[in-house]
mmCIF file of C-alpha atoms in Angstrom:
data_model
loop_
_atom_site.group_PDB
_atom_site.id
_atom_site.type_symbol
_atom_site.label_atom_id
_atom_site.label_comp_id
_atom_site.label_asym_id
_atom_site.label_seq_id
_atom_site.Cartn_x
_atom_site.Cartn_y
_atom_site.Cartn_z
ATOM 1 C CA MET A 1 0.122 -0.097 -0.015
ATOM 2 C CA THR A 2 1.236 3.394 -0.768
ATOM 3 C CA GLN A 3 2.262 5.506 2.122
ATOM 4 C CA PHE A 4 1.614 9.316 2.055
ATOM 5 C CA THR A 5 3.614 11.407 4.211
ATOM 6 C CA ALA A 6 2.099 14.017 6.980
ATOM 7 C CA TYR A 7 4.232 17.207 6.328
ATOM 8 C CA THR A 8 5.306 19.803 9.204
ATOM 9 C CA THR A 9 6.100 23.409 8.302
ATOM 10 C CA ASP A 10 9.837 22.459 8.094
ATOM 11 C CA THR A 11 9.525 19.731 5.895
ATOM 12 C CA ALA A 12 6.812 20.650 3.342
ATOM 13 C CA PRO A 13 7.419 21.762 0.276
ATOM 14 C CA ALA A 14 8.575 25.220 -0.332
ATOM 15 C CA ALA A 15 5.267 26.161 -1.966
ATOM 16 C CA ALA A 16 3.008 24.823 0.695
ATOM 17 C CA ARG A 17 4.817 26.353 3.691
ATOM 18 C CA PRO A 18 3.316 29.973 3.204
ATOM 19 C CA ILE A 19 -0.270 28.005 3.156
ATOM 20 C CA PHE A 20 0.707 26.372 6.426
ATOM 21 C CA GLU A 21 1.241 29.812 7.833
ATOM 22 C CA GLY A 22 -2.006 30.907 7.044
ATOM 23 C CA VAL A 23 -3.607 27.557 8.366
ATOM 24 C CA LYS A 24 -1.814 27.698 11.613
ATOM 25 C CA SER A 25 -2.815 31.462 11.991
ATOM 26 C CA ALA A 26 -6.517 30.450 11.960
ATOM 27 C CA PHE A 27 -6.447 27.221 13.458
ATOM 28 C CA GLY A 28 -3.644 27.455 15.355
ATOM 29 C CA PHE A 29 -1.700 24.459 14.192
ATOM 30 C CA VAL A 30 -1.735 22.743 10.726
ATOM 31 C CA PRO A 31 -4.412 19.674 11.026
ATOM 32 C CA HIS A 32 -3.452 16.351 9.422
ATOM 33 C CA LEU A 33 -5.877 16.885 6.449
ATOM 34 C CA GLN A 34 -3.389 19.716 5.287
ATOM 35 C CA SER A 35 -0.295 18.011 6.571
ATOM 36 C CA TYR A 36 -1.280 15.496 3.914
ATOM 37 C CA MET A 37 -2.173 17.886 1.354
ATOM 38 C CA ALA A 38 1.122 19.493 1.373
ATOM 39 C CA GLU A 39 2.284 16.952 -1.261
ATOM 40 C CA SER A 40 0.531 18.347 -3.828
ATOM 41 C CA PRO A 41 0.803 22.397 -2.630
ATOM 42 C CA GLU A 42 -1.474 23.006 -5.939
ATOM 43 C CA LEU A 43 -4.278 20.756 -3.957
ATOM 44 C CA LEU A 44 -3.532 22.335 -0.791
ATOM 45 C CA ALA A 45 -3.792 26.100 -2.232
ATOM 46 C CA GLY A 46 -6.952 24.993 -3.864
ATOM 47 C CA TYR A 47 -8.439 23.538 -0.651
ATOM 48 C CA THR A 48 -7.496 26.440 1.341
ATOM 49 C CA ALA A 49 -9.118 28.759 -1.434
ATOM 50 C CA LEU A 50 -12.469 26.982 -1.710
ATOM 51 C CA TRP A 51 -12.692 26.883 2.108
ATOM 52 C CA ASP A 52 -11.752 30.807 2.310
ATOM 53 C CA LEU A 53 -14.405 31.638 -0.399
ATOM 54 C CA PHE A 54 -16.938 29.132 1.024
ATOM 55 C CA SER A 55 -16.616 30.961 4.481
ATOM 56 C CA LYS A 56 -17.518 34.485 2.670
ATOM 57 C CA THR A 57 -21.124 33.283 1.161
ATOM 58 C CA THR A 58 -24.179 34.493 2.389
ATOM 59 C CA LEU A 59 -25.163 31.141 4.057
ATOM 60 C CA THR A 60 -24.599 31.687 7.769
ATOM 61 C CA ALA A 61 -22.087 29.722 9.717
ATOM 62 C CA HIS A 62 -24.580 27.198 10.752
ATOM 63 C CA GLU A 63 -26.190 27.029 7.237
ATOM 64 C CA GLN A 64 -22.643 26.444 6.005
ATOM 65 C CA GLN A 65 -21.698 23.350 8.390
ATOM 66 C CA VAL A 66 -24.948 21.543 7.140
ATOM 67 C CA VAL A 67 -23.597 22.045 3.645
ATOM 68 C CA TYR A 68 -20.205 20.480 4.877
ATOM 69 C CA LEU A 69 -21.574 18.014 7.201
ATOM 70 C CA THR A 70 -24.253 16.708 4.627
ATOM 71 C CA ALA A 71 -21.272 16.303 1.974
ATOM 72 C CA ASN A 72 -19.085 14.524 4.788
ATOM 73 C CA TYR A 73 -21.852 12.352 5.490
ATOM 74 C CA GLU A 74 -22.366 11.292 2.006
ATOM 75 C CA ASN A 75 -18.841 10.778 0.985
ATOM 76 C CA GLU A 76 -18.356 8.688 4.393
ATOM 77 C CA CYS A 77 -15.618 10.759 5.744
ATOM 78 C CA ARG A 78 -14.885 10.112 9.154
ATOM 79 C CA TYR A 79 -12.380 12.478 9.289
ATOM 80 C CA CYS A 80 -14.141 15.330 7.942
ATOM 81 C CA MET A 81 -17.678 14.309 9.995
ATOM 82 C CA ALA A 82 -15.440 14.291 13.404
ATOM 83 C CA GLY A 83 -14.133 17.551 12.513
ATOM 84 C CA HIS A 84 -16.853 19.555 11.341
ATOM 85 C CA THR A 85 -19.279 18.038 14.403
ATOM 86 C CA THR A 86 -16.214 19.970 16.639
ATOM 87 C CA LEU A 87 -16.513 22.943 14.378
ATOM 88 C CA ALA A 88 -20.366 23.139 14.480
ATOM 89 C CA LYS A 89 -20.198 22.513 18.340
ATOM 90 C CA MET A 90 -17.649 25.275 18.645
ATOM 91 C CA GLN A 91 -19.931 27.762 16.688
ATOM 92 C CA LYS A 92 -23.099 26.452 19.049
ATOM 93 C CA MET A 93 -25.077 24.976 16.702
ATOM 94 C CA ASP A 94 -28.242 23.089 18.211
ATOM 95 C CA ALA A 95 -27.031 19.788 19.296
ATOM 96 C CA ALA A 96 -30.433 18.263 17.946
ATOM 97 C CA VAL A 97 -29.180 19.571 14.275
ATOM 98 C CA ILE A 98 -25.713 17.944 14.572
ATOM 99 C CA GLU A 99 -27.089 14.614 15.796
ATOM 100 C CA ALA A 100 -29.344 14.509 12.757
ATOM 101 C CA LEU A 101 -26.797 15.309 10.348
ATOM 102 C CA ARG A 102 -24.583 12.693 11.930
ATOM 103 C CA ALA A 103 -27.227 9.953 11.779
ATOM 104 C CA GLY A 104 -28.508 10.845 8.756
ATOM 105 C CA THR A 105 -31.997 11.641 9.249
ATOM 106 C CA PRO A 106 -34.190 14.717 8.995
ATOM 107 C CA LEU A 107 -33.413 17.905 10.470
ATOM 108 C CA PRO A 108 -35.498 19.373 13.411
ATOM 109 C CA ASP A 109 -35.466 22.898 11.492
ATOM 110 C CA ALA A 110 -37.403 23.265 8.497
ATOM 111 C CA LYS A 111 -35.306 25.294 6.727
ATOM 112 C CA LEU A 112 -31.902 23.439 7.612
ATOM 113 C CA GLU A 113 -33.814 20.336 6.587
ATOM 114 C CA ALA A 114 -34.300 21.907 2.938
ATOM 115 C CA LEU A 115 -30.569 22.762 2.842
ATOM 116 C CA HIS A 116 -29.683 19.299 4.084
ATOM 117 C CA HIS A 117 -31.868 17.762 1.352
ATOM 118 C CA PHE A 118 -30.933 19.717 -1.292
ATOM 119 C CA THR A 119 -27.182 19.177 -0.791
ATOM 120 C CA THR A 120 -27.999 15.531 -0.412
ATOM 121 C CA LEU A 121 -29.131 15.552 -3.740
ATOM 122 C CA VAL A 122 -26.672 17.760 -5.133
ATOM 123 C CA VAL A 123 -23.699 14.944 -3.835
ATOM 124 C CA ARG A 124 -25.960 12.158 -4.581
ATOM 125 C CA ASN A 125 -26.959 13.041 -8.253
ATOM 126 C CA ARG A 126 -23.300 14.507 -8.748
ATOM 127 C CA GLY A 127 -25.772 17.751 -9.551
ATOM 128 C CA GLN A 128 -28.139 16.845 -11.485
ATOM 129 C CA VAL A 129 -30.933 18.091 -9.387
ATOM 130 C CA ALA A 130 -34.684 18.098 -10.953
ATOM 131 C CA ASP A 131 -35.711 21.763 -11.578
ATOM 132 C CA ALA A 132 -38.678 20.719 -8.998
ATOM 133 C CA ASP A 133 -36.253 20.028 -6.365
ATOM 134 C CA VAL A 134 -34.182 23.797 -6.774
ATOM 135 C CA ASP A 135 -37.711 25.271 -6.883
ATOM 136 C CA ALA A 136 -38.573 23.470 -3.288
ATOM 137 C CA PHE A 137 -35.252 24.850 -2.133
ATOM 138 C CA ILE A 138 -35.790 28.189 -3.189
ATOM 139 C CA ASN A 139 -39.594 27.884 -2.138
ATOM 140 C CA ALA A 140 -37.694 27.115 1.531
ATOM 141 C CA GLY A 141 -36.423 30.691 1.990
ATOM 142 C CA PHE A 142 -33.144 30.521 -0.141
ATOM 143 C CA THR A 143 -32.106 32.071 -3.112
ATOM 144 C CA ARG A 144 -30.345 31.148 -6.624
ATOM 145 C CA ARG A 145 -27.042 32.678 -5.108
ATOM 146 C CA ASN A 146 -27.269 29.682 -2.361
ATOM 147 C CA VAL A 147 -27.949 27.116 -4.988
ATOM 148 C CA LEU A 148 -24.542 27.903 -6.334
ATOM 149 C CA GLU A 149 -22.949 28.538 -3.057
ATOM 150 C CA VAL A 150 -23.839 24.766 -2.118
ATOM 151 C CA VAL A 151 -21.832 23.745 -5.152
ATOM 152 C CA LEU A 152 -18.762 25.322 -3.895
ATOM 153 C CA GLY A 153 -19.490 23.822 -0.320
ATOM 154 C CA VAL A 154 -19.764 20.337 -1.967
ATOM 155 C CA ALA A 155 -16.738 20.828 -4.273
ATOM 156 C CA THR A 156 -15.078 22.266 -1.249
ATOM 157 C CA LYS A 157 -15.607 18.800 0.843
ATOM 158 C CA VAL A 158 -14.875 16.692 -2.808
ATOM 159 C CA MET A 159 -11.291 17.517 -2.306
ATOM 160 C CA SER A 160 -11.035 16.827 1.694
ATOM 161 C CA ASN A 161 -13.038 13.859 1.974
ATOM 162 C CA TYR A 162 -11.365 12.403 -1.274
ATOM 163 C CA THR A 163 -8.281 12.900 0.000
ATOM 164 C CA ASN A 164 -8.859 11.649 3.167
ATOM 165 C CA HIS A 165 -10.030 8.428 1.687
ATOM 166 C CA ILE A 166 -6.884 8.237 -0.539
ATOM 167 C CA VAL A 167 -4.138 8.775 2.507
ATOM 168 C CA HIS A 168 -6.183 7.480 5.374
ATOM 169 C CA THR A 169 -5.763 10.853 7.700
ATOM 170 C CA PRO A 170 -5.760 10.288 11.257
ATOM 171 C CA LEU A 171 -7.885 12.219 13.210
ATOM 172 C CA ASP A 172 -6.468 15.415 14.811
ATOM 173 C CA ASP A 173 -6.588 15.475 18.903
ATOM 174 C CA PHE A 174 -9.371 18.182 19.011
ATOM 175 C CA MET A 175 -11.695 16.018 17.286
ATOM 176 C CA LYS A 176 -11.497 13.622 20.559
ATOM 177 C CA GLY A 177 -14.854 12.509 21.427
ATOM 178 C CA ASN A 178 -16.350 13.304 17.974
ATOM 179 C CA GLU A 179 -15.283 9.960 16.152
ATOM 180 C CA TRP A 180 -17.686 9.145 13.632
ATOM 181 C CA THR A 181 -19.142 5.842 11.458
ATOM 182 C CA LYS A 182 -21.765 6.107 8.750
ATOM 183 C CA PRO A 183 -24.955 4.613 10.458
ATOM 184 C CA THR A 184 -26.210 1.284 8.823
ATOM 185 C CA GLY A 185 -30.003 1.140 7.943
ATOM 186 C CA ASN A 186 -31.107 4.430 7.148
ATOM 187 C CA ALA A 187 -33.029 4.878 3.847
ATOM 188 C CA PRO A 188 -31.306 6.899 1.215
#
């Protein structure tokens, strides 16, 4: 099996080092995900840019976490589910919403459930969402801009989720207590 390297600021390729500095500034350390992404400074730069752009969308911080956690669930990413569960808790997101996202069950908040459902369709159908589903999302209080912002959030998670699957990223210490395995038996 191919082994990937978890780089540090000292061992990372030169092009990754300035990105590491920005990541450390934001998180206080370099998470394992980014340490592995540094193998390809372009991937690391792309992921960092999309992360930053998604944070500037018109979706609220909690809505952004709904998009991220939904994509993580659908892509079965243990690392990102644990990480975003931690981030959602730090943002004081409703515990029942977080639990539903981790369980793959409907959310207790109707507007967030509309976002969750729409994001699920985007991921599962690889963007081929029926017009009626787009309309239902907009009728739930979202905008055409939000439709496209969901695409940005999903694209961000494709980069991290797929990287984690391939390199087998270990959880960071800050994720302890939020480990996750996709539940079995839930309807699609």
